[in-house]
Amino acid sequence: MMNCIAITNQKGGVAKTTTAVNLAGGLQRLGKSVLLVDSDPQANATSHLGIDRKRLKKTLDNLYYESDLDISEVLISRNGFTGLDVLPAGEPLAYAEQKLSGVPVKETLLSERLAQVEEDYDYIIIDCPPNLGFLTMNAFVAATDMLVVIKPEYFALEGLVHISRKANMIKERINPDLNLSGYLLANYDGRKNQHKAIRKAVTEKFPEKVFQTIIRTNARLSNATSQGQTIFEYDPKSHGATDYMNLSKEVEERYGRR
C-alpha cells in the first residue's frame, strides 16, 4: 500500500518544509521510491532541492487547471538522485482556489492527479502551505496520513486542536483513510525549560502520536537549504542528518508495514 503523508502546520517557521524535504531524502536513502509534492505557493521545497523555479515551464498549478495535462510532464527527477522525484510548485498556485471557484468538489483534484502515479512510489510526501486553506484541504483529501510539525512554543497545543478538528472533518466527509498519525517536535533545544515543558505536555496529551525522534536545532539544516541540498548531501555527519534519518526509520517502522 502506498503511503501519502501530508506534512502540515497552520503556522510558518516550524521546519515544515525542512521536514518534508529531508524526510523524503531519508526515505530515499533507505531504498524507498519517493515523490515530493510541493503544495506551497512559496515553492520553498522546490528551491530547497536546487530546482530553479524561474526555468520551470509546468508546475503543480498546471495540474489543477489543465485536465488534459499528463502528470509526467510536470514531474522532475533530480540528477544523481534515483528514487526521489519532485512535483514542483510555482507562484500561480496561490490563485488556485480563485481560478477554480466554479469547479464542483475541487477538494479532490490533487487526489485524482496523484492516483495516476501512486503505484510508482512507496511514499508520496506533500509539503503543505502554512494554513488550512484550499491547497491544504486537497493535501488532506489525498493523504493517508498527516504528520504535524510542532515548534516547542506556547500555543502549540491550541494549534494541534484546530488541526485535529480539520482532519476529523475531512475524514468524516471525504477521506475515511486519513489518519492524524504523528506529531513531530522540531527546532528543539533540550537546554531550554520551555522546550522541555512543551515536549512533556504534548507527549502527555497525545502519548501514542508523538514521534520518539526529535529534530534538534541545528544550523547545518539552514545551510543545506541555502545550498539547494538535503542535509544528507550537505553534511551527512551532522545532528540534523542523524535526526532526519532516525525520523525516516521511524516513519518506515510505522507506515511501511501495512
XYZ file of C-alpha atoms in Angstrom:
258
model
C 0.000 0.000 0.000
C 1.295 3.448 -0.965
C 1.731 5.920 1.872
C 0.845 9.552 1.222
C 1.962 11.792 4.087
C 0.893 15.429 4.354
C 3.453 17.476 6.290
C 1.495 20.278 7.896
C 1.080 23.038 10.433
C -1.085 26.114 10.187
C 1.876 28.304 11.178
C 5.043 29.090 9.269
C 8.592 28.868 10.573
C 8.200 25.491 12.271
C 10.534 23.476 9.973
C 7.665 22.015 7.973
C 9.393 22.297 4.589
C 12.731 21.243 6.077
C 10.989 18.137 7.378
C 9.236 17.359 4.102
C 12.450 17.620 2.082
C 14.708 15.735 4.481
C 12.157 13.033 5.256
C 11.862 12.456 1.507
C 15.647 12.332 1.249
C 15.948 9.992 4.215
C 13.367 7.560 2.876
C 15.138 7.603 -0.483
C 18.359 6.670 1.292
C 16.535 3.744 2.882
C 15.875 2.451 -0.621
C 12.314 3.736 -0.978
C 10.893 5.405 -4.066
C 9.572 8.826 -3.089
C 7.597 11.623 -4.712
C 7.861 15.010 -3.002
C 4.888 17.251 -3.804
C 5.463 20.957 -3.199
C 1.966 22.281 -2.492
C 3.071 25.642 -1.092
C 2.947 28.675 -3.453
C 6.182 29.912 -1.867
C 7.808 26.861 -3.511
C 10.397 26.530 -0.768
C 10.619 22.745 -1.082
C 11.275 23.157 -4.800
C 14.096 25.629 -4.155
C 15.395 23.536 -1.247
C 16.224 20.792 -3.735
C 18.125 23.135 -6.026
C 15.420 23.458 -8.667
C 15.305 26.843 -10.404
C 11.643 27.858 -10.306
C 12.131 30.505 -12.995
C 13.080 27.857 -15.548
C 10.093 25.618 -14.959
C 7.508 25.514 -17.732
C 4.969 23.417 -15.828
C 4.318 23.200 -12.086
C 1.660 21.804 -9.754
C -0.762 24.622 -10.533
C -0.942 23.464 -14.158
C -2.243 20.092 -12.973
C -5.089 21.846 -11.215
C -6.080 23.899 -14.282
C -5.259 21.671 -17.267
C -7.267 18.464 -17.151
C -5.557 17.015 -20.230
C -2.026 17.574 -18.888
C -0.218 14.340 -18.012
C 1.434 14.440 -14.599
C 4.622 13.013 -16.109
C 5.110 16.332 -17.923
C 5.442 18.105 -14.567
C 7.500 15.625 -12.540
C 11.212 16.328 -12.101
C 13.857 13.702 -11.386
C 16.939 15.165 -9.722
C 20.245 14.272 -11.365
C 22.029 11.561 -9.418
C 19.073 11.053 -7.094
C 17.371 7.906 -8.298
C 14.220 7.231 -6.331
C 13.323 10.829 -5.444
C 11.084 12.771 -7.818
C 9.618 16.231 -7.302
C 6.289 17.757 -8.262
C 7.348 21.422 -8.091
C 5.313 24.477 -7.123
C 5.130 27.976 -8.546
C 3.685 31.326 -7.508
C 0.473 30.898 -9.599
C -0.519 28.142 -7.178
C -1.577 30.906 -4.783
C -4.524 31.709 -7.074
C -5.718 28.113 -7.464
C -8.824 28.420 -5.324
C -9.890 31.632 -7.042
C -9.437 30.204 -10.532
C -11.296 27.011 -9.623
C -14.209 28.739 -7.899
C -16.764 27.224 -10.295
C -15.390 23.669 -10.199
C -17.516 21.230 -8.148
C -15.812 19.085 -5.489
C -12.490 20.795 -6.193
C -11.001 19.426 -2.948
C -10.398 16.083 -4.695
C -8.353 17.412 -7.622
C -4.915 16.652 -6.157
C -6.010 13.191 -5.050
C -7.208 12.391 -8.564
C -3.908 13.506 -10.043
C -1.712 11.600 -7.605
C -3.775 8.456 -8.167
C -2.239 8.340 -11.655
C 1.242 7.677 -10.246
C 0.663 6.228 -6.773
C 1.756 2.741 -7.845
C 5.148 4.157 -8.883
C 6.125 5.197 -5.346
C 6.425 3.762 -1.860
C 5.836 7.207 -0.370
C 4.319 10.473 -1.509
C 5.293 13.380 0.750
C 3.225 16.579 0.448
C 4.628 19.848 1.777
C 1.524 21.871 2.713
C 1.305 25.667 2.952
C 1.224 27.226 6.452
C -2.558 27.487 6.629
C -5.642 25.274 6.459
C -6.960 26.610 3.153
C -7.804 25.082 -0.212
C -4.377 23.630 -1.013
C -4.017 22.031 2.413
C -7.511 20.575 2.183
C -6.565 18.993 -1.158
C -3.485 17.502 0.506
C -5.582 16.085 3.369
C -8.005 14.506 0.902
C -5.106 12.890 -0.976
C -3.212 11.738 2.114
C -3.299 8.527 4.088
C -1.508 10.233 6.980
C -0.852 13.656 8.460
C 2.453 14.483 10.108
C 2.174 17.698 12.113
C 5.433 19.536 12.779
C 5.439 21.323 16.136
C 7.684 24.153 17.219
C 8.089 23.913 21.020
C 6.348 27.135 21.990
C 3.273 28.064 23.966
C 0.019 27.892 21.971
C 1.376 24.819 20.180
C -1.306 22.636 21.791
C -4.005 25.078 20.761
C -2.894 24.761 17.136
C -2.961 20.976 17.346
C -6.584 21.038 18.458
C -7.519 23.155 15.440
C -5.687 20.884 13.014
C -7.271 17.817 14.622
C -10.738 19.231 14.037
C -9.987 19.858 10.364
C -8.573 16.368 9.972
C -11.618 14.773 11.561
C -13.915 16.786 9.283
C -12.059 15.581 6.178
C -12.018 12.019 7.482
C -15.756 12.009 8.147
C -16.860 13.744 4.953
C -14.378 12.948 2.176
C -11.374 10.781 3.044
C -12.049 7.949 5.503
C -8.461 6.698 5.032
C -6.908 9.823 6.572
C -5.070 9.294 9.845
C -3.718 12.093 12.020
C -0.909 9.813 12.904
C 2.096 11.760 14.078
C 3.332 14.862 15.903
C 6.969 15.803 15.411
C 8.860 18.234 17.636
C 11.339 20.313 15.627
C 13.669 23.227 16.356
C 14.104 21.614 19.750
C 16.719 22.762 22.263
C 16.872 20.454 25.279
C 18.643 23.139 27.325
C 15.533 25.312 27.369
C 12.957 24.664 30.072
C 10.128 25.859 27.843
C 11.003 23.307 25.183
C 11.121 20.528 27.752
C 7.781 21.639 29.176
C 6.108 21.690 25.747
C 7.507 18.256 24.935
C 6.130 16.893 28.194
C 2.698 18.485 27.634
C 2.349 17.225 24.049
C 3.511 13.734 24.993
C 1.071 13.534 27.889
C -1.862 14.758 25.793
C -1.072 12.646 22.708
C 1.014 9.719 24.049
C 0.546 7.447 21.039
C 1.012 10.077 18.360
C 4.239 11.869 19.276
C 7.291 10.641 17.375
C 10.148 9.423 19.513
C 12.510 11.246 17.180
C 13.087 14.920 17.962
C 14.614 17.312 15.438
C 17.192 19.295 17.326
C 18.126 22.875 16.479
C 20.993 22.617 14.026
C 22.460 25.400 11.861
C 23.562 22.870 9.249
C 19.917 22.348 8.298
C 19.569 26.017 7.336
C 22.863 25.890 5.463
C 21.686 22.890 3.458
C 18.576 24.813 2.432
C 20.623 27.710 1.069
C 22.743 25.274 -0.945
C 19.764 23.526 -2.557
C 20.574 20.197 -0.903
C 19.133 17.760 1.567
C 21.005 17.530 4.849
C 22.292 14.118 3.741
C 24.038 15.682 0.775
C 25.264 18.750 2.621
C 26.522 17.262 5.873
C 25.700 13.580 6.434
C 27.527 13.567 9.787
C 25.573 16.460 11.328
C 22.995 16.219 14.097
C 20.398 17.258 11.526
C 21.228 14.293 9.296
C 21.153 11.933 12.281
C 17.774 13.218 13.421
C 16.136 13.074 9.996
C 17.484 9.615 9.331
C 16.039 8.478 12.655
C 12.721 10.050 11.662
C 12.810 8.279 8.295
C 13.392 4.944 10.007
C 10.581 5.632 12.469
C 8.204 6.568 9.632
C 9.104 3.384 7.805
C 8.538 1.409 11.009
C 5.117 2.988 11.492
C 3.840 3.111 7.944
C 5.933 0.777 5.851
C 4.487 -2.480 7.168
C 0.813 -2.011 6.441
